[in-house]
């Protein structure tokens, strides 16, 4: 594992691991082939030391959590348990792991199926008092160890609560369906039971979390439940996640890799690559929004009804959102669709692909074949971007990819002129655009990163 992580880092990747707050007693208590010799007996060690959440009799609560497995959950209110767990986390952070995708943590519930649940913690807390805070303590243990070992962290969790933003960089919604079903819509694969929801649920969750104080969100591109998604689902979902703060592939089935040409085709690979690169090119834009959210609480993503509260029709358009007050995104989420209606909020919106203009507070049907996300820029916006061929935002020893110095050299500015506009980036670069008597005037104040500037003007 250490060699693999080192090789990935040299290629410009940083690796994170999936993890849960549990220790299996039915499987991981024994050393199996490929495991470290000191891995065996961890459950027994933690059980004897009192590191697990207990029942009302003081016994470790043994929970079934996946087929054929049972586990104890760590009591993160117990300092000794946190120290024990962080020592285990250190086994991978010492190899170069800089973050974690933290699953579960939301199951400390006061009641279930009509019965009261009994959870006891070492600090005297119970399910009523620690219901939402358990996930915060869980995330914090990992974040602290990452910062201690690497000086940085990336924690993505699936549950949190008010205040938890300090300990988790991003949220993802857990296991969504790998399709276009809406929440509670009859699922044909589940004997008509209500669906968890696929891409439509992800579009809703992005907006709900952004305006609830969690600015960084990313669903599994392609969903999870049901295994590998179809080409159409994968690409429509990628069009959506490319224009969200976090773009990550899902993991249901063997994989969701668009580069596996035995499962998908060349078009899948090329379309996914284009959107992945667009997402990476927009790093200065997304990171500027993240800084603003951290400093002032401004949500980076807004439903169109909150962006333009004066439009009485806008609240009904749940499947559109505005990013940074600059992009209007209208993902396609219906099977077989090659067009969709778009509600334009106040202002003039310019098609990212064609340059066509659309006036605000109007509804128009736009073409949207697979590979073309309905995406529009507000007139007056300035979109900061990186080079078009950027592959990584990390240091790399591979001279065939973009290095840190190359990436910092040039800032591309996509400008849709109006009477006035501008932006100040996370590293201090300020751009002001004015429509002067003799033409467009662009004023730049250099920040602490970029050396050169290229302006792309979209009239």
XYZ file of C-alpha atoms in Angstrom:
459
model
C 0.000 0.000 0.000
C 2.781 2.434 0.871
C 4.409 1.975 -2.545
C 1.073 2.400 -4.333
C 0.320 5.650 -2.452
C 3.818 6.933 -3.216
C 3.412 6.123 -6.913
C 0.046 7.901 -7.026
C 1.536 10.975 -5.373
C 4.334 11.083 -7.972
C 1.662 11.052 -10.695
C -0.097 14.082 -9.197
C -2.775 12.298 -7.165
C -3.513 12.527 -3.468
C -5.167 9.463 -1.987
C -7.943 9.262 0.578
C -9.449 6.165 2.215
C -12.986 5.030 2.953
C -13.573 4.368 6.639
C -16.269 3.795 9.280
C -16.338 4.233 13.095
C -16.603 0.457 13.643
C -14.467 -2.573 14.417
C -15.751 -5.898 13.122
C -15.904 -8.752 15.618
C -16.955 -11.357 13.038
C -14.104 -10.949 10.581
C -11.396 -8.358 11.226
C -10.578 -9.757 14.648
C -8.529 -12.399 12.821
C -5.473 -11.731 10.677
C -6.076 -12.638 7.057
C -3.752 -12.773 4.064
C -2.469 -9.336 3.144
C -3.284 -7.713 6.507
C -0.706 -6.271 8.853
C 0.361 -8.766 11.566
C -0.777 -6.439 14.366
C -4.292 -6.082 12.943
C -5.694 -9.189 14.583
C -7.428 -8.834 17.919
C -8.315 -5.151 17.572
C -11.940 -5.699 18.517
C -10.961 -7.691 21.590
C -8.403 -5.045 22.595
C -10.913 -2.192 22.259
C -13.640 -4.198 24.005
C -11.428 -4.970 27.004
C -10.346 -1.307 27.274
C -13.930 0.043 27.199
C -13.546 1.938 23.932
C -17.002 1.059 22.531
C -20.469 2.570 22.970
C -22.338 0.421 25.518
C -25.879 -0.620 26.372
C -27.703 0.109 29.642
C -25.820 -2.768 31.347
C -22.395 -1.461 30.410
C -21.814 -4.092 27.728
C -20.468 -3.276 24.280
C -23.319 -2.751 21.838
C -22.741 -5.256 19.071
C -24.468 -4.071 15.948
C -25.158 -5.830 12.653
C -24.028 -3.454 9.954
C -23.629 -5.431 6.757
C -24.345 -8.923 5.527
C -22.659 -11.465 7.765
C -20.772 -8.887 9.812
C -21.187 -7.370 13.240
C -19.263 -4.585 14.919
C -18.757 -2.317 17.905
C -18.804 1.445 17.430
C -16.100 3.652 18.920
C -17.079 5.955 21.809
C -15.615 9.263 20.679
C -16.560 10.941 23.981
C -13.876 8.821 25.694
C -10.402 10.392 25.298
C -8.664 7.028 25.589
C -10.868 5.636 22.804
C -10.058 8.613 20.574
C -6.335 8.106 21.195
C -6.654 4.388 20.404
C -8.554 5.133 17.179
C -6.179 7.880 16.071
C -3.279 5.465 16.483
C -5.021 3.190 13.985
C -5.688 6.129 11.652
C -1.977 6.901 11.839
C -1.182 3.578 10.180
C -2.384 5.020 6.864
C -1.707 8.738 7.313
C 1.932 7.760 7.904
C 1.920 6.309 4.357
C 0.754 9.578 2.816
C -3.035 9.389 3.110
C -4.319 12.976 3.495
C -8.039 12.435 3.896
C -10.954 10.095 4.360
C -14.404 9.410 2.977
C -16.208 8.725 6.259
C -19.286 6.557 5.992
C -22.087 6.098 8.539
C -22.065 7.911 11.891
C -25.724 8.992 11.799
C -27.254 5.940 13.468
C -27.244 7.215 17.079
C -31.023 7.697 17.034
C -33.332 8.129 20.072
C -35.793 5.590 18.696
C -36.390 3.137 15.887
C -39.381 1.040 14.788
C -41.458 2.312 17.698
C -38.914 1.407 20.381
C -36.510 3.556 22.404
C -32.857 2.901 21.636
C -30.298 2.648 24.446
C -26.848 4.115 23.787
C -24.493 4.968 26.642
C -21.313 7.031 26.322
C -18.453 7.497 28.752
C -19.211 11.207 29.296
C -22.800 10.450 30.307
C -24.346 11.260 26.945
C -27.122 9.188 25.419
C -28.919 9.010 22.076
C -31.032 12.065 22.921
C -28.029 14.304 23.616
C -25.516 12.889 21.118
C -27.842 12.099 18.218
C -26.271 14.535 15.747
C -23.032 15.302 17.557
C -21.648 11.774 17.283
C -20.772 12.310 13.620
C -18.995 15.572 14.473
C -16.766 13.834 17.043
C -16.195 10.999 14.583
C -15.052 13.362 11.810
C -12.902 15.373 14.220
C -10.813 12.364 15.227
C -9.761 11.800 11.611
C -9.246 15.460 10.820
C -6.967 15.974 13.812
C -4.772 13.035 12.860
C -4.535 14.137 9.216
C -3.485 17.631 10.256
C -0.955 16.239 12.708
C 0.674 13.925 10.163
C 0.210 15.758 6.855
C -0.553 19.371 7.766
C -3.693 19.173 5.618
C -6.899 17.176 5.486
C -9.820 16.376 3.242
C -12.714 14.838 5.129
C -15.942 13.997 3.299
C -18.765 12.704 5.468
C -22.353 11.707 4.918
C -23.910 13.229 8.037
C -23.262 16.204 10.289
C -25.028 19.038 12.066
C -24.661 22.716 12.920
C -21.011 23.363 13.847
C -19.784 20.252 12.068
C -18.504 22.363 9.185
C -15.297 22.835 11.180
C -14.502 19.138 10.990
C -15.680 18.038 7.543
C -14.675 19.600 4.240
C -17.573 18.176 2.256
C -20.762 16.152 2.516
C -22.091 13.456 0.204
C -25.604 12.025 0.509
C -24.767 8.360 0.977
C -26.075 5.631 -1.282
C -28.322 7.118 -3.970
C -29.898 5.045 -6.739
C -27.996 4.702 -10.020
C -30.832 6.106 -12.122
C -33.164 9.055 -12.690
C -35.772 8.127 -10.058
C -37.008 10.748 -7.610
C -37.243 10.122 -3.890
C -40.123 7.738 -3.045
C -40.974 7.207 -6.709
C -41.840 3.487 -7.232
C -38.637 1.571 -7.928
C -39.140 -1.259 -10.471
C -36.028 -3.023 -9.121
C -37.428 -3.056 -5.584
C -40.895 -4.543 -6.221
C -42.399 -1.088 -6.501
C -41.061 0.163 -3.174
C -40.242 3.855 -2.904
C -36.842 4.736 -4.336
C -34.114 6.439 -2.334
C -33.682 8.656 -5.366
C -31.048 9.043 -8.040
C -29.767 12.125 -9.875
C -32.841 14.264 -8.967
C -32.172 13.602 -5.259
C -28.545 14.698 -5.693
C -29.619 17.950 -7.364
C -31.929 18.714 -4.427
C -29.385 17.769 -1.749
C -26.723 20.055 -3.256
C -28.970 23.087 -2.885
C -30.413 22.174 0.507
C -27.005 21.686 2.090
C -25.475 24.811 0.554
C -28.131 27.085 2.049
C -27.945 25.152 5.359
C -24.319 26.049 6.019
C -22.487 23.207 4.242
C -21.018 24.850 1.140
C -19.114 21.871 -0.297
C -21.188 18.928 -1.504
C -20.570 16.137 -3.968
C -22.740 13.123 -4.698
C -21.344 9.888 -6.130
C -21.351 10.512 -9.885
C -23.553 7.749 -11.248
C -25.112 6.948 -7.874
C -24.405 3.805 -5.855
C -27.423 1.567 -5.287
C -27.979 -0.800 -8.178
C -24.342 -1.096 -9.226
C -22.790 0.336 -12.371
C -24.911 3.037 -14.004
C -25.797 3.174 -17.670
C -23.816 5.437 -19.978
C -26.650 7.948 -20.004
C -26.939 8.105 -16.210
C -23.163 8.346 -15.739
C -22.747 11.202 -18.213
C -25.825 13.173 -17.152
C -24.631 12.902 -13.551
C -21.109 13.977 -14.575
C -22.542 17.042 -16.307
C -24.143 17.947 -12.969
C -21.218 17.199 -10.627
C -18.739 19.041 -12.862
C -20.627 22.215 -11.937
C -20.672 21.512 -8.194
C -17.942 22.122 -5.608
C -16.938 18.424 -5.441
C -16.774 16.021 -8.396
C -16.346 12.376 -7.442
C -17.187 9.069 -9.097
C -19.521 6.601 -7.427
C -18.634 3.069 -6.444
C -21.621 0.718 -6.739
C -20.896 -2.512 -8.600
C -17.365 -3.223 -9.790
C -16.677 0.442 -10.540
C -17.969 3.561 -12.306
C -14.829 4.142 -14.360
C -15.639 5.797 -17.718
C -12.249 4.673 -19.055
C -13.230 0.986 -18.872
C -14.042 0.471 -22.547
C -15.326 -3.050 -21.891
C -18.226 -1.459 -19.985
C -18.531 1.970 -21.627
C -17.499 3.343 -25.029
C -15.057 5.929 -26.348
C -17.704 8.667 -26.306
C -18.291 8.048 -22.594
C -14.595 8.495 -21.907
C -14.290 11.650 -23.983
C -17.393 13.358 -22.577
C -16.440 12.512 -18.999
C -12.888 13.769 -19.600
C -14.199 17.061 -20.983
C -16.365 17.667 -17.905
C -13.658 16.572 -15.475
C -11.286 19.058 -17.077
C -13.915 21.802 -17.011
C -14.377 21.170 -13.283
C -10.612 21.352 -12.723
C -10.285 24.467 -14.878
C -12.867 26.145 -12.644
C -10.714 25.631 -9.541
C -10.042 29.404 -9.032
C -13.795 30.039 -9.229
C -14.794 27.232 -6.838
C -12.018 27.983 -4.355
C -12.919 31.677 -4.298
C -16.495 30.671 -3.436
C -15.208 28.366 -0.698
C -13.189 31.194 0.855
C -16.223 33.491 0.749
C -18.420 30.835 2.391
C -15.824 30.351 5.129
C -15.465 34.052 5.839
C -19.015 35.333 5.475
C -21.271 32.285 5.217
C -22.427 33.156 1.694
C -23.745 29.927 0.112
C -21.906 29.153 -3.140
C -24.972 27.386 -4.551
C -28.457 28.917 -4.508
C -31.824 27.656 -5.727
C -33.162 29.981 -8.427
C -35.969 31.041 -6.070
C -33.439 32.381 -3.554
C -31.247 33.954 -6.230
C -34.268 35.832 -7.649
C -36.918 35.973 -4.904
C -38.901 38.485 -6.951
C -39.762 35.840 -9.546
C -42.925 34.149 -8.294
C -42.387 31.187 -10.663
C -38.793 30.471 -9.639
C -39.443 28.413 -6.445
C -41.066 25.688 -8.531
C -37.866 25.080 -10.509
C -36.177 22.742 -8.012
C -33.880 21.245 -10.658
C -31.899 24.404 -11.446
C -29.334 26.245 -9.362
C -27.042 29.278 -9.505
C -23.362 28.980 -8.567
C -21.491 32.013 -7.300
C -24.105 34.361 -8.718
C -22.540 33.695 -12.121
C -23.554 30.279 -13.524
C -27.099 29.020 -14.073
C -27.022 25.211 -14.196
C -30.003 23.173 -15.400
C -29.027 19.468 -15.346
C -30.900 16.965 -17.507
C -32.364 14.224 -15.309
C -34.987 12.503 -17.476
C -34.160 9.320 -19.362
C -33.908 9.816 -23.101
C -34.272 13.603 -22.938
C -32.399 15.688 -25.509
C -33.886 19.022 -24.454
C -35.358 20.599 -21.343
C -37.197 23.758 -20.261
C -35.115 26.318 -18.395
C -36.384 29.107 -16.159
C -34.051 32.094 -16.409
C -33.924 34.297 -13.288
C -33.446 38.053 -13.443
C -30.662 39.281 -15.714
C -29.385 38.304 -19.135
C -27.938 34.785 -19.402
C -25.445 33.775 -22.096
C -25.203 30.139 -23.221
C -21.763 28.778 -22.263
C -21.542 26.724 -25.456
C -23.205 28.855 -28.142
C -23.129 32.432 -26.865
C -26.901 32.815 -27.360
C -28.569 35.267 -24.954
C -31.685 34.609 -22.864
C -33.564 37.281 -20.969
C -34.430 36.769 -17.321
C -37.830 35.818 -15.893
C -38.623 33.846 -19.007
C -38.894 30.116 -19.702
C -37.389 28.573 -22.812
C -36.778 25.026 -24.022
C -33.110 24.486 -24.860
C -31.352 21.697 -26.736
C -29.446 19.307 -24.463
C -28.076 16.191 -26.165
C -25.856 13.950 -24.036
C -22.605 15.806 -23.450
C -24.222 19.252 -23.459
C -25.193 20.518 -20.024
C -27.607 23.482 -20.136
C -25.152 26.023 -18.698
C -25.432 29.812 -18.772
C -23.351 32.760 -17.558
C -24.896 35.947 -16.180
C -23.995 38.994 -18.242
C -21.485 40.978 -16.200
C -19.832 37.877 -14.716
C -16.104 37.225 -14.742
C -15.197 33.521 -14.560
C -11.602 32.777 -13.439
C -10.166 29.569 -14.904
C -6.980 27.531 -15.309
C -5.423 26.218 -18.505
C -7.545 23.969 -20.665
C -5.214 20.960 -20.384
C -4.774 20.965 -16.600
C -4.660 17.422 -15.173
C -3.859 17.874 -11.505
C -3.812 20.471 -8.750
C -1.092 18.631 -6.820
C 2.676 18.570 -7.155
C 3.858 15.922 -9.598
C 7.119 14.253 -10.461
C 5.725 13.267 -13.865
C 6.896 15.775 -16.471
C 4.095 14.682 -18.782
C 1.458 16.396 -16.614
C 0.927 20.002 -15.577
C 3.361 21.101 -12.877
C 2.652 23.594 -10.111
C 4.658 26.365 -11.802
C 2.943 25.797 -15.151
C -0.461 25.907 -13.488
C 0.242 29.150 -11.678
C 1.613 30.888 -14.738
C -1.607 31.993 -16.410
C -5.096 32.874 -15.238
C -7.785 32.732 -17.905
C -10.695 35.147 -17.496
C -13.959 34.333 -19.242
C -15.730 37.700 -19.349
C -19.337 38.311 -20.359
C -19.363 42.122 -20.505
C -22.018 44.376 -19.041
C -21.825 47.945 -17.795
C -19.768 46.741 -14.840
C -18.520 43.499 -13.338
C -15.618 41.927 -11.543
C -14.292 39.435 -9.048
C -11.626 39.179 -6.343
C -9.982 35.766 -6.170
C -8.971 33.745 -3.135
C -5.282 34.673 -3.579
C -5.913 38.419 -3.980
C -6.110 38.901 -7.740
C -8.808 41.495 -8.432
C -10.527 41.980 -11.783
C -12.741 44.964 -12.603
C -14.536 45.285 -15.922
C -16.076 48.560 -17.123
C -17.744 49.495 -20.396
C -15.776 52.643 -21.186
C -16.371 55.294 -23.822
C -13.777 53.737 -26.137
C -14.606 50.092 -25.438
C -14.201 47.501 -22.731
C -11.794 48.380 -19.904
C -10.351 45.532 -17.816
C -8.387 46.549 -14.714
C -6.242 43.964 -12.930
C -4.618 43.994 -9.490
C -2.095 41.212 -9.202
C -2.499 38.793 -6.305
C -0.133 36.269 -4.823
C -0.303 33.485 -7.370
C -0.808 34.110 -11.099
C 1.865 35.740 -13.275
C -0.009 36.312 -16.525
C -3.605 36.869 -17.582
C -5.564 35.906 -20.686
C -9.042 37.372 -21.199
C -11.674 35.516 -23.225
C -14.499 37.948 -24.075
C -17.952 36.502 -24.746
C -20.066 39.268 -26.258
